[in-house]
PDB file of C-alpha atoms and ligand atoms in Angstrom:
ATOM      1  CA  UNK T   1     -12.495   2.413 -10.599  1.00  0.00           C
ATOM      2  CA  UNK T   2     -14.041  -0.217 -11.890  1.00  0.00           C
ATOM      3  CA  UNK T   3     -11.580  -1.980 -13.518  1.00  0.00           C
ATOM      4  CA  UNK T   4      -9.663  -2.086 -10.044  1.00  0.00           C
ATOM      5  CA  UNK T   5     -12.930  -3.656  -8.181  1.00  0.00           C
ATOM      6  CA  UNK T   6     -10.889  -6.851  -7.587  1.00  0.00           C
ATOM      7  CA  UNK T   7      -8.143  -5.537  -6.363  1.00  0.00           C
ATOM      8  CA  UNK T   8     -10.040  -3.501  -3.711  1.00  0.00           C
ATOM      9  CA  UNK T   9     -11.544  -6.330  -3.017  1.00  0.00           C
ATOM     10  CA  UNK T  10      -8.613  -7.980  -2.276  1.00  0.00           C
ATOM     11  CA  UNK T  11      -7.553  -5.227  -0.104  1.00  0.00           C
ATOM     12  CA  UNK T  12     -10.567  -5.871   2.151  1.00  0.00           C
ATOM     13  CA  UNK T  13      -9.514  -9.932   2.693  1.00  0.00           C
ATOM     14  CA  UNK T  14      -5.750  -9.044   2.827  1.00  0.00           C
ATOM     15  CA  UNK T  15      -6.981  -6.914   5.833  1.00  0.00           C
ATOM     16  CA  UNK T  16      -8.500  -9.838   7.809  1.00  0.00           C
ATOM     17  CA  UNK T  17      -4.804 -11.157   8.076  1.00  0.00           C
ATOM     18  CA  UNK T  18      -3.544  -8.078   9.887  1.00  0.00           C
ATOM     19  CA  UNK T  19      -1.767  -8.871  12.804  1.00  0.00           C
ATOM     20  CA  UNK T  20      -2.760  -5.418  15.050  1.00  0.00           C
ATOM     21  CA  UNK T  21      -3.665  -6.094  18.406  1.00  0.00           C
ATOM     22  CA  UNK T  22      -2.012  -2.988  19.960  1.00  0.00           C
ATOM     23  CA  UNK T  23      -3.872  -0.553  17.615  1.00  0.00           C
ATOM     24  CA  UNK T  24      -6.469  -2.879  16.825  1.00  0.00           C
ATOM     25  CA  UNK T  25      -6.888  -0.883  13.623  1.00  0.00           C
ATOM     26  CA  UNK T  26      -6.416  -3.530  10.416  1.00  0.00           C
ATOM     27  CA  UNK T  27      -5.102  -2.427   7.025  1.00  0.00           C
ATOM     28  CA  UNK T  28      -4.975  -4.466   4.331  1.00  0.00           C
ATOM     29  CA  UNK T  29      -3.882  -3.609   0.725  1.00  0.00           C
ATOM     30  CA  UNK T  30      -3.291  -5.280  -2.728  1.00  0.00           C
ATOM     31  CA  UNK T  31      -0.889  -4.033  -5.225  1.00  0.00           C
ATOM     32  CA  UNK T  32      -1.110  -4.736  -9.281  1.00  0.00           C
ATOM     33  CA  UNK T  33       2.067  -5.266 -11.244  1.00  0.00           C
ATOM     34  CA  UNK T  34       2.602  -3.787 -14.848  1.00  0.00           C
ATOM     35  CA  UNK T  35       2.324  -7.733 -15.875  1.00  0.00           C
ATOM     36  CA  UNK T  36      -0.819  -8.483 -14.075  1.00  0.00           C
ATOM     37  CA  UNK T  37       0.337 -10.172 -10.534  1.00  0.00           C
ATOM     38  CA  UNK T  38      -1.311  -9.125  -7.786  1.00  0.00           C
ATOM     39  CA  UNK T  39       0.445  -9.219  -4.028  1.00  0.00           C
ATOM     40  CA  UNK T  40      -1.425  -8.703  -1.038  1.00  0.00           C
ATOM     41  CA  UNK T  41      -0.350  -7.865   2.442  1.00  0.00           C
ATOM     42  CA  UNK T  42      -1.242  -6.775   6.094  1.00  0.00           C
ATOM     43  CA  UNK T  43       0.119  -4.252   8.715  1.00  0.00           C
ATOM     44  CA  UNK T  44       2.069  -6.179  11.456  1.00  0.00           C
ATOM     45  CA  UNK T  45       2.752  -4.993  14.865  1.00  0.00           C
ATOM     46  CA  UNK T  46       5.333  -5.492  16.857  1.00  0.00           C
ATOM     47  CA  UNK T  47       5.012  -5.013  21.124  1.00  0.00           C
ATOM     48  CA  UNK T  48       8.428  -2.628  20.630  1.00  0.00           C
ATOM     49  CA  UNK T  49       5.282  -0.671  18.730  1.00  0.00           C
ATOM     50  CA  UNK T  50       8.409   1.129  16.308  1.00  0.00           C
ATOM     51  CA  UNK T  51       9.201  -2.084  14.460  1.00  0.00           C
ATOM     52  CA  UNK T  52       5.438  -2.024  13.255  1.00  0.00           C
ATOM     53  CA  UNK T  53       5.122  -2.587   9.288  1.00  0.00           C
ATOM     54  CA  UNK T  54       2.615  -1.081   7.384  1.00  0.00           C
ATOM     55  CA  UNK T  55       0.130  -2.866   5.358  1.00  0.00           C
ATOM     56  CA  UNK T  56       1.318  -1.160   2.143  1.00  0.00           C
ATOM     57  CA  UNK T  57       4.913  -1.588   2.760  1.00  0.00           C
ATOM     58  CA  UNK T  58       4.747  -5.381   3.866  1.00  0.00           C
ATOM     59  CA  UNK T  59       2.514  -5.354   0.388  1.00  0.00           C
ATOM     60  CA  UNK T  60       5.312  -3.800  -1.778  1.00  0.00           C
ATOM     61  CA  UNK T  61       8.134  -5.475  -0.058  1.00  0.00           C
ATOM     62  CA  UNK T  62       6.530  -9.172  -0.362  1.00  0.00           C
ATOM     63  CA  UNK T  63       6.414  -8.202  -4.393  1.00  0.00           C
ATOM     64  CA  UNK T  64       9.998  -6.713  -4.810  1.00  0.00           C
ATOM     65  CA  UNK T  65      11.522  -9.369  -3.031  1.00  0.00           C
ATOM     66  CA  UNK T  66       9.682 -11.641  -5.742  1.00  0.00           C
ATOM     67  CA  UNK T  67      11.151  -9.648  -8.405  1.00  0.00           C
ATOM     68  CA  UNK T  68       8.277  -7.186  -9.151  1.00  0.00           C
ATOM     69  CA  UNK T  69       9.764  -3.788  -9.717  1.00  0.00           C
ATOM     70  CA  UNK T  70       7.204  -2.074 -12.091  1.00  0.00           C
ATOM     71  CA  UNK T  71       3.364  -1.314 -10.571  1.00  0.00           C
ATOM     72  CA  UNK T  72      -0.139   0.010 -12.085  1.00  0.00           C
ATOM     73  CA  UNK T  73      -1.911   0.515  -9.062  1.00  0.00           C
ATOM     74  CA  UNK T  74      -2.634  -0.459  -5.121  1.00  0.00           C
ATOM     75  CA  UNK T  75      -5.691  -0.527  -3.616  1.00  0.00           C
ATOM     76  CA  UNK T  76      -5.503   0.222   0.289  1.00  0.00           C
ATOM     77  CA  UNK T  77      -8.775  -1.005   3.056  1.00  0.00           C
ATOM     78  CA  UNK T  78      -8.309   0.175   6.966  1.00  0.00           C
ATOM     79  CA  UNK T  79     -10.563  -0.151   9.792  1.00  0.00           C
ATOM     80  CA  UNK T  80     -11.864   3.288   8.551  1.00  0.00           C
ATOM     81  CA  UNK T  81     -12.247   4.497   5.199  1.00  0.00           C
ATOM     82  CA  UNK T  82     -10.606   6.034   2.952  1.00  0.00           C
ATOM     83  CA  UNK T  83      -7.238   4.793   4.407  1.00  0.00           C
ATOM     84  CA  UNK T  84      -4.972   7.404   3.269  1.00  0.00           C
ATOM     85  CA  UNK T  85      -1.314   5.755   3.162  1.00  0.00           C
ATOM     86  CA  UNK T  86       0.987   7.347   5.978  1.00  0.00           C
ATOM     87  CA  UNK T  87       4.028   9.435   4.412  1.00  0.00           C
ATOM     88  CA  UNK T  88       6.411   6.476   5.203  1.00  0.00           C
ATOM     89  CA  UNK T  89       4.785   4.002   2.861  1.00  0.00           C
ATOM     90  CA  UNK T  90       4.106   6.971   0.022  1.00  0.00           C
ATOM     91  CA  UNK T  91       8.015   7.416   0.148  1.00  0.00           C
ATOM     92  CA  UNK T  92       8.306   4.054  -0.809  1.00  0.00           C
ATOM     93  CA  UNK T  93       6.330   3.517  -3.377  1.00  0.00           C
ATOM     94  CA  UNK T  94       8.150   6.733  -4.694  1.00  0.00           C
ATOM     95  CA  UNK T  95      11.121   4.352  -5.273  1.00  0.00           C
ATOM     96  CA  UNK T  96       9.240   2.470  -7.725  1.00  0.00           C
ATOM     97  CA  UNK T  97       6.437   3.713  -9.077  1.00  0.00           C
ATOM     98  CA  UNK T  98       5.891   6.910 -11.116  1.00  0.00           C
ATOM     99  CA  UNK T  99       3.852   9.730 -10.400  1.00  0.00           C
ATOM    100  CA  UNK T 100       0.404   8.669 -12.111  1.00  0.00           C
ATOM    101  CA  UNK T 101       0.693   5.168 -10.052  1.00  0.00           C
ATOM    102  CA  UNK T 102      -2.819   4.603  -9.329  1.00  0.00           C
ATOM    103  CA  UNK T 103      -3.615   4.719  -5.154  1.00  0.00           C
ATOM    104  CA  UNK T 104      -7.327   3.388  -4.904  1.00  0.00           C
ATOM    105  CA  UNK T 105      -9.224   3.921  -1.696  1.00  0.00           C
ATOM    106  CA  UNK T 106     -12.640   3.920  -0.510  1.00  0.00           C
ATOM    107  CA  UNK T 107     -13.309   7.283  -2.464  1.00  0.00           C
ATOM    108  CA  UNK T 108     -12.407   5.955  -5.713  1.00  0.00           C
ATOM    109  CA  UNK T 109      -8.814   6.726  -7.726  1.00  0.00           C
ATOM    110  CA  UNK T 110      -5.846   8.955  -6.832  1.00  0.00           C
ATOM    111  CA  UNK T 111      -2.621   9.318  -7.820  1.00  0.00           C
ATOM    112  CA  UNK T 112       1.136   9.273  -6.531  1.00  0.00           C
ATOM    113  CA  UNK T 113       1.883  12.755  -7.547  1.00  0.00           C
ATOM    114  CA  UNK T 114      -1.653  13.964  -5.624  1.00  0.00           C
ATOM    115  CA  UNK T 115      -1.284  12.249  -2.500  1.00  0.00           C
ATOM    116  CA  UNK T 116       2.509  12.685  -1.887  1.00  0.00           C
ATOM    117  CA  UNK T 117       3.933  15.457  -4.401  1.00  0.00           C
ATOM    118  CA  UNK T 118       7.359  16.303  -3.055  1.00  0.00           C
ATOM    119  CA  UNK T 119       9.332  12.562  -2.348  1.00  0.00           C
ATOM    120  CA  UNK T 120      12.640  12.601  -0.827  1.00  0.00           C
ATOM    121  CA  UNK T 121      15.192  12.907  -3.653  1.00  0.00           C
ATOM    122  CA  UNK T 122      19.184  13.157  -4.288  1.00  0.00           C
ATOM    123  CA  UNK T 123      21.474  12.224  -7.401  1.00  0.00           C
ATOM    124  CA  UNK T 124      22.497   8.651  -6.216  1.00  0.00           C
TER     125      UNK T 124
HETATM  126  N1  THU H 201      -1.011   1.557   9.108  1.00  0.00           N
HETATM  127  C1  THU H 201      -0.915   0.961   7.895  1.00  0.00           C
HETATM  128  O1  THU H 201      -0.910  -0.271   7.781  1.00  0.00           O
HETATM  129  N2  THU H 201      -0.823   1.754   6.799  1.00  0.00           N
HETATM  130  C2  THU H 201      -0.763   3.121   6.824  1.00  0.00           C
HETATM  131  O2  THU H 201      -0.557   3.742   5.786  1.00  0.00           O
HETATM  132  C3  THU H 201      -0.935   3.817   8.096  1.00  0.00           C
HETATM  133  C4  THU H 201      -1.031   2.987   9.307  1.00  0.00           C
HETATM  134  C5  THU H 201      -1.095   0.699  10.301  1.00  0.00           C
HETATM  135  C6  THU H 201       0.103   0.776  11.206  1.00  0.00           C
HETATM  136  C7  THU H 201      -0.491   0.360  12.529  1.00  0.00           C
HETATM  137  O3  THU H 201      -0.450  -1.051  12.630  1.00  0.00           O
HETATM  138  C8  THU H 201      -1.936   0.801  12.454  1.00  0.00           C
HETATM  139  O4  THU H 201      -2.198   1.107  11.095  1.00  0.00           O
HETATM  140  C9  THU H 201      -2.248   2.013  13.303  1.00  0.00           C
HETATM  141  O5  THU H 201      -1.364   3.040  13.068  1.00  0.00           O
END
């Protein structure tokens, strides 16, 4: 847990940029690439409240579309803690990251596999 202090940390400041005045509940999060880049990001609501983005998703999307494909961890900071990822963002971190992909909340260290153990699937 340690190790991934900073990256929490920069969970916590990622969630001062969340844009959430219909829930008024902030989520920040910080992922770690397999070559040591970090990406932050916020949740972002929307007033049509379905076109919300979660903090984890804007987080993963900001570092694919940068040409990140391969993650270590993410470390996740809500309004309350621990911030468990909703099923939505867990499915898409599924497309990327393996099972022991490191999920770090206020409790300390999970994994993938733990939190979300059965991912949508099919033969593409
Ligand atoms: N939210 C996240 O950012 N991540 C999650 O995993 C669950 C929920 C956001 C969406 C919305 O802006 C607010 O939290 C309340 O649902």
């Amino acid at each position: 847990m340690d190790k991934y202090k900073k990256l929490y940390d920069m969970a916590v400041e990622a969630s001062l940029k969340s844009y959430s005045p219909y829930s008024n509940f902030s989520v920040g999060s910080a992922i770690l690439t397999s070559d040591g880049e970090i990406f932050t990001g916020a949740n972002i609501e929307n007033m049509s409240f379905s076109l919300t983005v979660c903090a984890e998703r804007t987080t993963i999307f900001k570092a694919v579309s940068e040409g990140k494909k391969d993650f270590e961890a993410i470390a996740i900071y809500g309004k309350e803690n621990p911030c468990i990822p909703c099923g939505a963002c867990l499915q898409v971190m599924s497309e990327f990251c393996d099972d022991d992909f490191k999920i770090i909340l206020s409790d300390g260290m999970h994994t993938l596999k733990e939190l979300f153990p059965n991912a949508f699937k099919y033969n593409a």
